[in-house]
Amino acid sequence: MSTLLEILSKYWGYKSFKGPQQAIIKTVLQKQNTFVMLPTGAGKSLCYQLPALMMDGICLVISPLIALMEDQVQSLEKKGIKALVLSAKLNRHETIIAFDNLRYGNYKFLYLSPEKLQSPLIQGKIAELELSLVAIDEAHCISQWGHDFRPAYMKVSILNELHPQTPKMALTGSATPQVKQDILDILNLKDVKIFEESVARSNLSIQMLYRENIMGTLLQLLKSCQESSIVYVGTRKDTVHFSNFFKSAGIPATFYHGGLSHDEKTKALNDWLDNRKNVMVATNAFGMGIDKSNVRMILHAHLPNSIENYMQEIGRAGRDGLIADVYLLYNDNIIFESENMLQKSMANPDFCITIYSKLNDFYHIGHGENPETNFIFDLQEFISTYGLPLIKTYTAINHLHQENILFFNQNPNKSSRLRVIEKNSKLFEIQANKKDLGSVLQLLLRNYGGIHDEMITISEVFIARKLNKTRKEVVDLLQTLDKDKVVIYKKKRNHVELKFLVPREDNFVFHSISKNIVSRNKTKLLKSKAMIELVKNDSTCRQFQLLAYFGEKNHSECGICDLCLKRKNIVQTNYQKTAGAILELLKGRNALDANEISIQLGQDRKNVIKTLHLLIERNSIQLNLQHKFELIH
Ligand code: ADP
Ligand code: MG
């Protein structure tokens, strides 16, 4: 059998494991249950993917987001590993076929949403599979105290009945002690081996600054950095407004929010990733799965809804381990706005049920009825028909979605995407033998570079024009290729869809959802309060406060947050500049003493010495035997 390192290098191309990966993998291979809490970007996926390759059977992965699952499956397929996402759209017959393929087709991974897992058909089929491992990703979704509670996650414990012997693994990026306990209890993880790392990010200088003039401060900070940075704002409108403002001040900026088309998102993201635009102005829709190592600064010009969200957002800075600055700018107005927005968006059970009834009326659904249809939903039209408030209505529909009363597909594909997954020999065969399918394939391969490697945006109209066919004919052909597993084809959907999942019974629905909604609202309020308290509390080191929130109490002070710096009498905004300049100066050079450094930098010696001390505390530099400062590698 190959060694772990051989497999790592063969499939992933990496030379060594990161952090506790190897220890986790060994535990999984011994068929022990595991709980893994490592920060985002630590490489958790590998902890179940690699051992699964070495074990017999299929690894079942439960994950909350279709997009994330599709990404993972694509990257496994690229490595030549067979993996499948069970799409929400399959009917009964297609589901049965998919499971037959799984059983007899050498598949190693099955990705599934917790909602899908509730179907008795799928449970039956899973019981028949030989499973190597069950991995529950983003396991904090299981707890109502978690920041992304999903009721369906609680029922994942059914897997203990279906596969009592199979090792289980729960993975999360962050969990408070209460959430962790919930995960262990609800999943009933026996003899579990726990792997957790401190969520501390000692290279982040966290600064929360009270400023009347937010725009001016942002501008000043961005001008001082001129490296890759993210500015988080509260609304989609603000992303545009702020980025225009920065651009007019000569700062290369772009923006990103959930309402952009796929093409617009890709362009904004690439401009930023390739350093054509230094500054990304974004809502919290930006970030999931983004892995850029050299983000030097993250700015918040609004308050995040929770400390969990805040941690995740600032966690995108300084992935390379070098010092990065994260600033949260606030004033009374921003705190007021944050509380106000929360109140405005909070929907209580009564309001949710009103929305439920109105939605049913909107589509003329009578009591006791449950139509099969996927309705096209226009939120604007709905709220103006009944004179409803926008944000609150949106929240209510989301509650109904989370409670599985209806399915609310909020992420339409604004353009069609396609990837060719079949090997060349089979492609030649199709091109040679099947006239229409062959010509579509040929056109795809000639016109869309990289279509073998990733999902590429395509245009059916363009293809139809080239082939002298109608758009409908092209769509049919692409769907055939998708069904035959030659390509993955995601057709564009311009509209939001809504499907009712239970027969209309207003009273019954009200009773079944009230408790969950009340507790979700309470959690939301508490989390927002904790965030505001963190901002306002200027007596304890910021990093210390953050860690205490996540149950880590034994840390020393960070030494580089605004409060620590203030105590040490260091002018806040100079720190990053001076520290960066010192590290740069020492890079690839012999050691220097404090005098030499302050002369070379043209900076006040006292300030330089204070910064040097901090860098020593941070283990970035050390004093050598000649009493000169040098980098620690
Ligand atoms: P998480 O789920 O913990 O947020 P991911 O599994 O998405 O993290 O991995 C984050 C990134 O780290 C990915 O790009 C992954 O390929 C990379 N990675 C994982 N393990 C290693 C390793 N041993 N060496 C280098 N890169 C790794
Ligand atoms: Mg992950």
XYZ file of C-alpha atoms and ligand atoms in Angstrom:
661
model
C 0.000 0.000 0.000
C 1.250 3.495 -0.796
C 2.194 5.738 2.059
C 0.098 8.736 3.001
C 2.688 11.098 1.566
C 2.754 9.241 -1.729
C -1.002 9.557 -2.059
C -0.860 13.213 -1.052
C 1.651 13.945 -3.727
C 0.056 11.732 -6.379
C -3.449 13.196 -6.165
C -2.924 16.645 -4.674
C 0.591 17.440 -5.712
C 1.493 18.610 -2.187
C 4.766 17.660 -0.525
C 3.737 17.730 3.103
C 0.719 17.779 5.368
C -0.496 20.977 6.982
C -0.943 21.163 10.737
C -2.728 18.163 12.231
C -3.866 16.703 8.887
C -1.726 13.583 9.128
C -2.746 12.770 12.695
C -6.404 13.186 11.766
C -6.070 10.961 8.707
C -4.393 8.221 10.748
C -7.203 8.323 13.299
C -9.815 8.048 10.558
C -7.962 5.085 9.060
C -8.245 3.400 12.449
C -12.011 3.782 12.061
C -12.385 6.106 15.020
C -14.957 8.896 15.187
C -13.416 12.357 14.894
C -14.337 15.958 15.569
C -12.228 18.452 13.635
C -12.290 22.157 14.352
C -9.714 24.012 12.277
C -9.879 27.524 10.884
C -11.097 28.129 7.349
C -8.371 27.386 4.837
C -6.627 24.868 7.101
C -7.352 22.066 4.634
C -10.157 20.131 6.289
C -11.479 18.535 3.092
C -8.282 16.579 2.671
C -8.781 15.055 6.123
C -11.691 12.963 4.854
C -10.864 12.811 1.156
C -7.445 11.252 1.518
C -8.302 8.419 3.931
C -11.466 7.698 1.922
C -9.257 6.909 -1.077
C -7.482 4.255 0.984
C -10.586 2.574 2.348
C -13.125 0.283 0.712
C -16.524 1.729 -0.032
C -17.941 5.184 -0.601
C -17.359 8.244 1.537
C -20.642 10.065 2.207
C -20.217 13.819 2.635
C -22.996 15.992 4.063
C -22.607 19.636 3.162
C -24.958 22.634 3.242
C -24.214 24.401 -0.020
C -24.763 22.966 -3.476
C -22.129 25.294 -4.950
C -19.485 24.082 -2.500
C -20.352 20.462 -3.184
C -20.126 20.978 -6.928
C -16.737 22.635 -6.542
C -15.423 19.733 -4.546
C -16.768 17.127 -6.938
C -15.199 18.955 -9.850
C -11.834 19.115 -8.191
C -12.006 15.401 -7.319
C -12.949 14.560 -10.894
C -9.960 16.553 -12.080
C -7.790 14.212 -10.041
C -9.452 11.243 -11.742
C -11.476 10.345 -8.636
C -15.116 9.470 -9.157
C -17.492 11.620 -7.142
C -21.136 12.595 -7.381
C -23.484 15.263 -6.003
C -27.053 14.103 -5.670
C -28.847 16.989 -7.304
C -32.069 18.328 -5.789
C -33.777 17.966 -9.150
C -33.635 14.201 -9.627
C -36.969 12.402 -9.703
C -37.521 8.989 -8.178
C -36.432 7.044 -11.220
C -33.303 9.137 -11.754
C -32.405 8.801 -8.086
C -32.567 5.015 -8.298
C -30.349 5.049 -11.388
C -27.862 7.381 -9.670
C -27.565 4.943 -6.762
C -27.090 2.001 -9.130
C -24.257 3.916 -10.765
C -22.788 4.627 -7.362
C -22.846 1.000 -6.306
C -21.421 -0.465 -9.460
C -19.420 2.396 -10.886
C -16.383 2.578 -8.643
C -17.442 5.832 -7.048
C -15.483 7.013 -4.009
C -17.565 10.032 -2.923
C -21.225 10.902 -2.608
C -22.093 14.499 -1.673
C -25.515 15.135 -0.245
C -27.444 18.002 1.337
C -29.029 17.346 4.748
C -32.449 18.064 3.240
C -32.014 15.313 0.643
C -30.994 12.899 3.352
C -34.484 13.191 4.838
C -36.084 11.414 1.904
C -37.010 7.826 2.866
C -36.064 6.642 -0.627
C -32.573 8.043 -0.260
C -32.214 6.718 3.265
C -33.097 3.252 1.987
C -30.583 3.525 -0.810
C -27.858 4.757 1.512
C -28.474 1.843 3.846
C -27.604 -0.463 0.946
C -24.302 1.258 0.147
C -20.998 0.153 1.495
C -19.703 3.281 3.210
C -16.101 3.893 4.203
C -16.722 7.073 6.153
C -19.389 9.668 6.869
C -18.086 13.249 6.845
C -20.367 16.017 8.096
C -18.915 19.265 6.815
C -19.827 22.672 8.296
C -21.137 20.754 11.286
C -21.942 23.947 13.250
C -25.122 24.149 11.124
C -26.477 21.430 13.422
C -26.773 23.720 16.422
C -29.358 26.407 16.879
C -26.608 28.367 18.635
C -24.462 28.165 15.529
C -24.345 31.031 13.066
C -25.926 29.047 10.229
C -28.502 26.824 11.881
C -30.170 24.411 9.463
C -32.917 22.284 11.065
C -32.375 19.482 8.541
C -28.849 19.093 9.890
C -30.220 17.876 13.213
C -31.667 14.861 11.474
C -28.305 13.824 10.065
C -28.097 11.597 13.129
C -30.275 9.122 11.196
C -26.956 7.965 9.732
C -26.159 6.381 13.084
C -29.114 4.073 12.504
C -28.399 3.429 8.836
C -24.679 2.837 9.345
C -23.899 2.337 13.017
C -20.450 0.880 12.371
C -19.151 3.428 9.885
C -16.755 6.011 11.350
C -18.169 9.528 11.465
C -16.333 12.786 11.186
C -17.689 16.244 12.031
C -15.835 19.253 10.599
C -16.215 22.937 11.335
C -14.236 26.150 11.018
C -15.372 27.640 14.279
C -17.731 26.718 17.062
C -18.379 28.167 20.486
C -18.188 25.629 23.347
C -21.979 25.351 23.334
C -22.084 24.643 19.606
C -19.333 22.062 19.922
C -21.251 20.236 22.625
C -24.385 20.297 20.478
C -22.483 18.748 17.580
C -21.120 15.954 19.745
C -24.507 15.310 21.400
C -26.738 15.465 18.364
C -24.461 13.311 16.225
C -23.938 11.071 19.205
C -20.243 10.689 18.424
C -18.968 7.897 20.677
C -15.294 7.592 21.681
C -14.640 10.620 19.566
C -11.142 11.884 19.050
C -11.113 15.678 19.102
C -8.774 17.755 16.974
C -9.027 21.455 17.490
C -6.733 24.347 17.012
C -6.941 27.696 18.599
C -8.822 30.143 16.412
C -6.186 32.733 17.386
C -4.615 34.514 14.447
C -1.560 36.029 16.013
C -0.449 37.826 12.859
C -3.609 39.937 12.678
C -3.480 43.369 14.209
C -7.141 43.897 15.110
C -8.081 47.538 15.430
C -11.545 48.842 16.226
C -11.575 52.568 15.853
C -14.249 55.118 16.679
C -14.305 57.558 13.774
C -16.807 60.240 12.814
C -15.462 60.415 9.295
C -15.592 56.839 8.037
C -14.989 57.567 4.345
C -12.019 59.778 5.052
C -10.444 57.207 7.346
C -10.969 54.428 4.807
C -9.300 56.490 2.159
C -6.352 57.315 4.368
C -5.865 53.651 5.343
C -6.164 52.363 1.793
C -3.664 54.943 0.592
C -1.223 53.852 3.277
C -1.416 50.196 2.285
C -1.599 49.947 -1.520
C -1.687 46.193 -1.344
C -4.436 43.635 -1.641
C -7.338 44.504 0.654
C -11.044 43.981 1.242
C -13.540 46.578 2.443
C -16.715 45.020 3.878
C -19.835 47.185 3.726
C -23.431 46.543 4.783
C -25.412 46.794 1.562
C -25.122 46.075 -2.147
C -25.667 49.743 -2.893
C -22.734 50.670 -0.675
C -20.357 48.352 -2.547
C -20.943 50.429 -5.693
C -20.966 53.742 -3.887
C -17.731 53.106 -1.947
C -15.826 51.631 -4.847
C -16.717 54.626 -7.045
C -15.544 56.911 -4.290
C -12.202 55.081 -4.030
C -11.764 55.070 -7.781
C -12.339 58.801 -7.975
C -9.562 59.181 -5.390
C -7.194 57.212 -7.613
C -7.401 53.862 -5.791
C -7.926 50.833 -8.047
C -11.113 49.281 -6.644
C -13.812 46.866 -7.723
C -16.979 45.571 -6.062
C -18.797 42.320 -5.394
C -22.214 41.360 -4.046
C -24.756 38.561 -4.315
C -26.861 40.336 -6.923
C -24.205 40.401 -9.641
C -24.377 38.045 -12.599
C -21.995 35.146 -12.746
C -19.844 36.930 -15.341
C -19.686 40.135 -13.321
C -18.682 38.201 -10.225
C -15.969 36.292 -12.057
C -14.576 39.467 -13.547
C -14.516 41.340 -10.238
C -12.963 38.382 -8.472
C -10.271 37.879 -11.106
C -9.400 41.573 -11.242
C -8.769 41.376 -7.538
C -7.072 37.955 -7.462
C -4.666 38.971 -10.236
C -3.890 42.260 -8.465
C -5.245 44.448 -11.265
C -7.504 46.004 -8.618
C -6.104 46.148 -5.111
C -9.287 46.912 -3.290
C -12.379 44.707 -3.221
C -15.474 46.390 -1.785
C -17.978 43.702 -0.873
C -20.925 42.537 1.151
C -20.542 39.407 3.230
C -21.486 37.404 0.112
C -17.806 37.686 -0.768
C -15.340 35.258 0.678
C -16.580 31.696 0.970
C -13.881 29.476 -0.477
C -11.622 32.361 -1.483
C -8.007 31.527 -0.904
C -5.702 34.508 -1.525
C -2.581 34.414 0.559
C -1.413 38.029 0.523
C -4.414 40.071 1.659
C -2.729 42.754 3.793
C -5.702 44.672 5.079
C -9.381 44.114 5.806
C -11.622 47.037 6.630
C -15.121 46.945 8.041
C -17.263 49.987 7.422
C -20.279 48.343 9.055
C -20.861 45.878 11.883
C -21.038 42.183 11.013
C -24.065 40.317 12.421
C -22.027 38.093 14.676
C -18.553 37.491 16.019
C -18.493 34.260 14.024
C -19.024 36.189 10.802
C -16.457 38.769 11.839
C -13.857 36.070 12.531
C -14.506 34.469 9.195
C -14.161 37.781 7.379
C -10.951 38.929 9.035
C -9.589 35.390 8.674
C -9.089 36.129 4.989
C -6.220 38.489 5.779
C -2.609 37.408 6.221
C -2.993 33.775 5.177
C 0.729 33.878 4.325
C 1.460 34.281 8.033
C 2.857 37.806 7.661
C 1.360 40.626 9.642
C -1.907 42.039 8.310
C -4.082 44.852 9.621
C -7.790 44.485 10.151
C -9.717 47.628 10.984
C -13.297 47.954 12.060
C -14.430 51.555 11.856
C -17.493 52.541 13.829
C -19.407 55.393 15.330
C -22.792 55.841 17.037
C -24.494 56.008 13.715
C -23.069 52.686 12.563
C -24.084 50.952 15.768
C -27.560 52.450 15.516
C -27.852 51.368 11.881
C -26.807 47.856 12.776
C -29.427 47.543 15.523
C -32.010 49.152 13.316
C -31.340 46.814 10.388
C -31.606 43.839 12.689
C -34.976 44.979 14.028
C -36.217 45.709 10.542
C -35.230 42.284 9.288
C -36.520 40.271 12.240
C -39.652 38.314 11.320
C -41.674 36.763 14.142
C -43.792 33.598 13.701
C -47.016 35.595 13.224
C -45.492 37.562 10.403
C -44.043 34.406 8.832
C -47.416 32.732 8.775
C -49.028 35.826 7.266
C -46.472 35.660 4.494
C -47.122 31.943 4.109
C -50.858 32.496 3.646
C -50.299 35.343 1.241
C -47.881 33.295 -0.819
C -50.495 30.571 -1.090
C -53.122 33.133 -2.075
C -50.717 34.664 -4.562
C -50.580 31.338 -6.410
C -54.253 30.489 -5.765
C -53.503 27.467 -3.623
C -56.480 26.289 -1.586
C -56.422 24.707 1.866
C -55.101 21.153 1.851
C -53.596 21.530 -1.620
C -49.955 20.911 -2.467
C -49.200 21.568 -6.131
C -46.181 19.902 -7.760
C -45.265 23.089 -9.636
C -42.061 25.109 -9.270
C -43.506 28.613 -9.294
C -41.606 31.537 -10.716
C -41.309 34.077 -7.944
C -40.881 37.822 -8.183
C -40.337 39.275 -4.726
C -40.954 42.864 -5.875
C -44.272 41.957 -7.439
C -45.284 40.002 -4.350
C -44.538 42.776 -1.871
C -46.177 45.458 -3.973
C -49.320 43.333 -4.440
C -49.813 43.133 -0.684
C -47.969 46.271 0.466
C -45.342 44.314 2.437
C -41.966 45.446 3.797
C -39.107 44.096 1.641
C -36.442 42.888 4.052
C -38.795 41.425 6.614
C -40.714 39.547 3.939
C -37.488 38.177 2.553
C -36.470 36.985 6.029
C -39.870 35.351 6.547
C -39.571 33.423 3.285
C -36.112 32.325 4.355
C -37.508 31.038 7.650
C -40.118 29.053 5.722
C -37.339 27.702 3.525
C -35.214 26.711 6.496
C -38.205 24.999 8.072
C -38.748 22.980 4.888
C -42.205 24.450 4.379
C -41.202 25.673 0.975
C -38.176 25.593 -1.255
C -36.910 29.049 -2.133
C -34.241 28.980 -4.782
C -32.617 32.361 -4.389
C -29.565 31.895 -6.516
C -30.612 31.818 -10.101
C -27.874 31.082 -12.638
C -27.697 34.233 -14.653
C -25.804 32.508 -17.462
C -25.471 28.919 -18.584
C -22.320 27.055 -17.713
C -20.790 23.890 -19.012
C -17.830 21.639 -18.556
C -16.702 18.666 -20.656
C -15.972 15.692 -18.411
C -15.665 12.799 -20.850
C -12.226 11.694 -22.084
C -10.966 12.497 -25.584
C -11.404 9.022 -27.076
C -15.101 9.017 -26.276
C -15.426 12.567 -27.618
C -13.916 11.539 -30.953
C -16.322 8.652 -31.103
C -19.309 10.950 -30.624
C -18.014 13.458 -33.127
C -17.536 10.704 -35.673
C -20.809 8.881 -35.134
C -23.464 11.290 -33.949
C -24.168 14.131 -36.287
C -25.911 16.746 -34.141
C -24.334 15.900 -30.805
C -20.968 15.714 -32.527
C -21.249 19.142 -34.078
C -22.278 20.769 -30.801
C -19.359 19.113 -29.035
C -16.915 20.188 -31.685
C -18.121 23.766 -31.455
C -17.799 23.771 -27.672
C -14.264 22.408 -27.773
C -13.152 24.887 -30.426
C -14.702 28.012 -28.990
C -14.385 27.676 -25.260
C -10.828 27.268 -23.973
C -10.366 25.457 -20.670
C -13.777 23.810 -20.922
C -12.200 20.502 -19.853
C -10.914 22.010 -16.622
C -13.747 24.035 -15.197
C -17.303 25.236 -15.655
C -17.228 27.821 -18.443
C -19.943 30.333 -19.267
C -21.478 29.481 -22.627
C -24.158 31.020 -24.792
C -26.794 28.781 -26.369
C -27.744 31.609 -28.728
C -24.184 31.846 -30.010
C -24.010 28.084 -30.550
C -27.410 28.055 -32.247
C -26.344 30.810 -34.627
C -23.121 29.022 -35.520
C -24.870 25.707 -36.143
C -27.901 27.155 -37.832
C -30.229 25.668 -35.267
C -32.805 27.084 -32.877
C -31.886 27.824 -29.282
C -34.313 25.157 -28.115
C -32.608 22.526 -30.281
C -29.232 23.448 -28.814
C -30.577 23.270 -25.256
C -32.007 19.785 -26.002
C -28.673 18.599 -27.388
C -26.739 19.956 -24.408
C -29.176 18.294 -22.045
C -28.653 14.981 -23.851
C -24.881 15.349 -23.490
C -25.402 16.093 -19.807
C -27.613 13.027 -19.341
C -25.010 10.851 -21.091
C -22.385 12.242 -18.673
C -20.289 13.685 -21.496
C -20.638 17.214 -20.106
C -21.993 18.950 -17.018
C -24.533 21.493 -18.227
C -26.082 24.080 -15.927
C -28.775 25.897 -17.832
C -29.373 29.549 -17.108
C -32.306 30.390 -14.890
C -33.228 34.025 -14.755
C -35.901 33.727 -12.190
C -36.165 32.808 -8.564
C -38.206 29.669 -8.002
C -40.556 28.718 -5.232
C -42.001 25.309 -4.464
C -44.401 24.427 -1.673
C -43.221 21.329 0.146
C -46.260 20.570 2.327
C -50.029 20.813 1.790
C -51.466 24.189 2.790
C -52.486 24.031 6.439
C -51.931 27.483 7.919
C -52.516 26.474 11.536
C -50.475 23.330 11.381
C -47.585 25.129 9.724
C -47.738 27.875 12.325
C -47.428 25.379 15.171
C -44.661 23.411 13.581
C -42.413 26.397 12.905
C -43.038 28.876 15.727
C -40.605 27.458 18.236
C -37.690 27.325 15.827
C -38.289 30.823 14.548
C -38.475 32.283 18.040
C -35.234 30.604 19.008
C -33.482 31.597 15.797
C -34.504 35.204 16.345
C -33.254 35.083 19.912
C -29.915 33.667 18.811
C -29.615 36.312 16.135
C -30.199 39.065 18.659
C -27.710 37.658 21.160
C -25.055 37.282 18.497
C -25.480 40.821 17.290
C -25.300 42.069 20.885
C -22.063 40.161 21.447
C -20.566 41.822 18.373
C -21.530 45.291 19.601
C -20.132 44.534 23.042
C -16.841 43.467 21.516
C -16.591 46.739 19.636
C -17.471 48.843 22.657
C -15.318 47.035 25.188
C -12.043 48.920 25.191
C -10.640 47.496 28.400
C -9.385 44.071 27.241
C -7.169 43.034 24.345
C -9.338 42.429 21.243
C -7.792 39.075 20.389
C -8.346 38.005 24.005
C -12.026 38.949 23.836
C -12.505 37.109 20.566
C -10.868 33.965 21.880
C -12.878 34.093 25.097
C -16.032 34.125 22.991
C -14.910 30.848 21.434
C -14.178 29.393 24.839
C -10.384 29.872 24.808
C -9.479 31.577 28.032
C -5.783 30.885 28.503
C -4.236 33.328 26.123
C -1.847 36.127 26.767
C -2.563 39.508 25.246
C -1.858 39.835 21.531
C 0.291 42.948 21.788
C -0.775 44.313 18.413
C -4.485 45.191 18.627
C -5.538 48.817 19.010
C -5.911 48.413 22.778
C -2.545 46.703 23.306
C -0.846 49.274 21.095
C -2.503 52.117 22.963
C -1.247 50.728 26.234
C 2.251 50.562 24.820
C 1.924 54.105 23.531
C 2.416 53.265 19.922
C 0.642 55.351 17.343
C -1.755 52.886 15.851
C -1.532 53.332 12.145
C 2.237 53.542 12.171
C 2.646 50.071 13.472
C 1.829 48.177 10.314
C 3.923 50.539 8.243
C 6.968 50.389 10.479
C 6.696 46.641 11.085
C 6.293 45.966 7.374
C 9.216 48.211 6.510
C 11.464 46.515 9.081
C 10.599 43.031 7.844
C 11.175 44.155 4.268
C 14.510 45.669 5.229
C 15.696 42.521 6.967
C 14.579 40.272 4.127
C 17.581 38.714 2.347
C 20.032 40.825 4.311
C 22.395 40.415 7.190
C 21.243 41.375 10.624
C 21.003 45.080 11.505
C 20.929 46.891 14.803
C 18.278 49.358 15.908
C 20.330 52.394 14.926
C 20.978 51.103 11.454
C 17.323 50.289 11.017
C 16.072 53.683 12.107
C 18.582 55.439 9.871
C 17.712 53.302 6.855
C 13.997 53.820 7.400
C 14.406 57.469 8.265
C 12.207 56.927 11.314
C 12.260 57.981 14.917
C 14.488 55.562 16.849
C 12.110 55.228 19.794
C 9.252 54.195 17.569
C 11.464 51.697 15.750
C 12.610 50.098 18.996
C 9.032 49.670 20.231
C 8.084 48.012 16.977
C 11.174 45.781 17.139
C 10.116 44.607 20.568
C 6.684 43.771 19.282
C 8.119 41.854 16.370
C 10.253 39.853 18.780
C 7.209 39.093 20.904
C 5.451 37.968 17.746
C 8.341 35.646 16.873
C 8.907 37.399 13.568
C 12.477 38.499 14.355
C 15.167 37.662 16.897
C 18.322 39.135 18.354
C 21.465 37.287 17.298
C 24.658 36.917 19.323
C 25.991 40.219 18.002
C 22.844 41.944 19.336
C 21.532 42.568 15.893
C 18.036 41.873 14.657
C 17.380 39.154 12.081
C 14.347 37.459 10.552
C 13.133 34.135 11.919
C 12.349 31.778 9.050
P -11.092 24.266 4.877
O -12.215 23.342 4.513
O -10.407 23.869 6.129
O -11.486 25.705 4.888
P -10.001 23.423 2.360
O -10.151 21.970 2.520
O -10.983 24.104 1.475
O -9.975 24.154 3.765
O -8.501 23.721 1.883
C -8.008 25.026 1.735
C -6.865 25.045 0.761
O -5.692 24.433 1.310
C -7.163 24.310 -0.529
O -6.723 25.088 -1.612
C -6.358 23.030 -0.393
O -6.030 22.480 -1.633
C -5.131 23.519 0.373
N -4.437 22.433 1.086
C -4.979 21.446 1.818
N -4.037 20.633 2.332
C -2.839 21.110 1.916
C -1.461 20.701 2.108
N -1.160 19.627 2.832
N -0.513 21.447 1.523
C -0.846 22.539 0.795
N -2.085 22.973 0.570
C -3.089 22.266 1.121
Mg -14.258 23.357 4.132
